[in-house]
mmCIF file of C-alpha atoms in Angstrom:
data_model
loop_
_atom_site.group_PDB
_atom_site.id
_atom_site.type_symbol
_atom_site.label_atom_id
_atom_site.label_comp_id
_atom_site.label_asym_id
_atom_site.label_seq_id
_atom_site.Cartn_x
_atom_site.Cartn_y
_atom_site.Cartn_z
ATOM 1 C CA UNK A 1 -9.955 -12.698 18.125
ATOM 2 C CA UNK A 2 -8.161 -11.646 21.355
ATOM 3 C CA UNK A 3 -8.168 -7.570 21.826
ATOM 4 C CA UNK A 4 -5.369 -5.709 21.223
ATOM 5 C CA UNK A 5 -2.615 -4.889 23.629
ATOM 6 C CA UNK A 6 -0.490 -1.888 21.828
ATOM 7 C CA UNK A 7 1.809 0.194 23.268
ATOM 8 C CA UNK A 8 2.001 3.609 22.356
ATOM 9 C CA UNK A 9 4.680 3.589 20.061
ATOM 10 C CA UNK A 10 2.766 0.591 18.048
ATOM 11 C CA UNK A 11 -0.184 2.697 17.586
ATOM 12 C CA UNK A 12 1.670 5.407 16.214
ATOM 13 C CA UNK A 13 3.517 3.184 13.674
ATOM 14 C CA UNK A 14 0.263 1.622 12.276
ATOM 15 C CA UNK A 15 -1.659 5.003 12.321
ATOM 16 C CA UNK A 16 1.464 6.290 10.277
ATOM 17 C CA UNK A 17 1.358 3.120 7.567
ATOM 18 C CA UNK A 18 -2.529 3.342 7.559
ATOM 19 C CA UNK A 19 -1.782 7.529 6.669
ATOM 20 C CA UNK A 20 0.578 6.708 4.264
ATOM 21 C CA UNK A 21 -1.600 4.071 2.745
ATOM 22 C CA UNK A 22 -4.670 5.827 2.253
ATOM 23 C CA UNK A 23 -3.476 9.364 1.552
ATOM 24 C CA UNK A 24 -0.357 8.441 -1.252
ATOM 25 C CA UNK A 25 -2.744 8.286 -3.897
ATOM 26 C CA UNK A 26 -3.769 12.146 -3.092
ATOM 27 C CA UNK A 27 -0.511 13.568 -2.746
ATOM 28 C CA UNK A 28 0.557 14.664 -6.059
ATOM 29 C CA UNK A 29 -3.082 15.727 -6.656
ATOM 30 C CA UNK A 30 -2.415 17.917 -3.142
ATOM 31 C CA UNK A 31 0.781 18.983 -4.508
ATOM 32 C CA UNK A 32 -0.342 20.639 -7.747
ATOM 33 C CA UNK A 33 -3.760 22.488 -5.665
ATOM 34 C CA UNK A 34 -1.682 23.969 -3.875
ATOM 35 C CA UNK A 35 0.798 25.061 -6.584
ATOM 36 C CA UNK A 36 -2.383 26.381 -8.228
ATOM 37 C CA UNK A 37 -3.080 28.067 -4.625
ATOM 38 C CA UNK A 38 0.000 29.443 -4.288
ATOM 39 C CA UNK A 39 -0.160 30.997 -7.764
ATOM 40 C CA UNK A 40 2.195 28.739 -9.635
ATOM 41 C CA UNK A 41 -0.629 28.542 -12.479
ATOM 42 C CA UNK A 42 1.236 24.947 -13.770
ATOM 43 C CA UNK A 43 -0.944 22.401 -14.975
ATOM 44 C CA UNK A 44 -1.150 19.170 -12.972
ATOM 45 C CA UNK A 45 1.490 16.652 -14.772
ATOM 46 C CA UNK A 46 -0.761 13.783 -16.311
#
């Protein structure tokens, strides 16, 4: 496998999709701690 010859811009894109990817599950679980944080008091919606 040859190395890799990105350009800026390409390495932003995949850091982006490999962000999106692995933090998407956590988001909603994010979301409602910080509802909780910010004194919102809601439970997390199942």
């Amino acid at each position: 496998m040859e190395a890799l010859d990105l350009t800026r811009g390409e390495l932003i894109v995949i850091a982006f999709l490999f962000f999106v990817v692995v933090a998407a599950p956590w988001v909603p679980r994010l979301g409602s701690w910080i509802a909780e944080r910010l004194g919102g008091g809601e439970p997390p919606p199942a």
